[in-house]
Amino acid sequence: MKLDSEVKRDILLMALGCAICSVVVVILFAVFGYFDYTVLIGAAVGFLLAVGNFFFMSLGVIKALETGDEVTAKLKMRSSYISRTVVMLAVMAASIAIPYIHWLPVILSVFYPRIVITAKNLISAMLAKKNTADSPEVTPSESAPVPDESDDEGEGDEFEKFVSRFAKGPIPGEKGTEDSVKSENKDNKQ
């Protein structure tokens, strides 16, 4: 498995965005007078948690897409999501339990990827609008695509939403799978 240049660029962009968010959190702690070394440790742990989650999500998507099978890909994505969620919850619980780590920067780091993705989409939309305004000969279909946030399902990760669109069939072993297959067969016979 090899990461292509676009995935590497997205991971580096996410790391940069999460670093900026971590610095902002540390500055806010300093401004409000609650800054100490535990905040720095919490910000570092939160940064690693956010970037690590995004990195392993990217790897999970690549592995799922390499399978070529919709059902297998969806199962791989689901297991990746569950394992990443368990790790994130364990790290957050540890940050609450360990007195040398301030828990708030760790908890806030869960929101960093969403902030970075939203900022990236806003910047892309502004650049697309600027490109169409600067050059009247460019048609909207030739300009950069404007992101569509209307189909946000609330799952959180952009890669997971993308992959979930191509897997539409029932998952083996899932409750109701046999009933849905039987009803589809009856509908097809009629």
C-alpha angles and dihedrals in degrees: 000000000000128000112231122222095260093055091047090050091050092049091050090047090050091049091051092047093048090049090053091049091049091051091049091052092050090048091050091052089051093047092052093045100246098109121131137135092281089064091056091049091047091049091050092048090047092050092051091046094052096044093041091051091051092046094050091044088055091050090048092052092049091050091047093050091048091061092069091206119106097213094046091046092052091048091050091050092049093050090047091051093048095047093047091049092051091050092048092050091048092051091047091049090048091051090054093047098044112075094206092065122067105225099208098070089048093052092045091053089072087072097048097088091051090049092049094047092048092049091048091051092048092050091048091050092049091049091048091050091047092049092052091046094048097048114038092185091067113091121216091251090059096048125087113288117261111227117248113221094174094095095054105143094189095246090121109221121088094210092052092050090050094050094043089062095066096048107073102147128094118273116241112250093020116129112262094022095117093045092050092048091049092049091048090051091050091050091049093050092052 
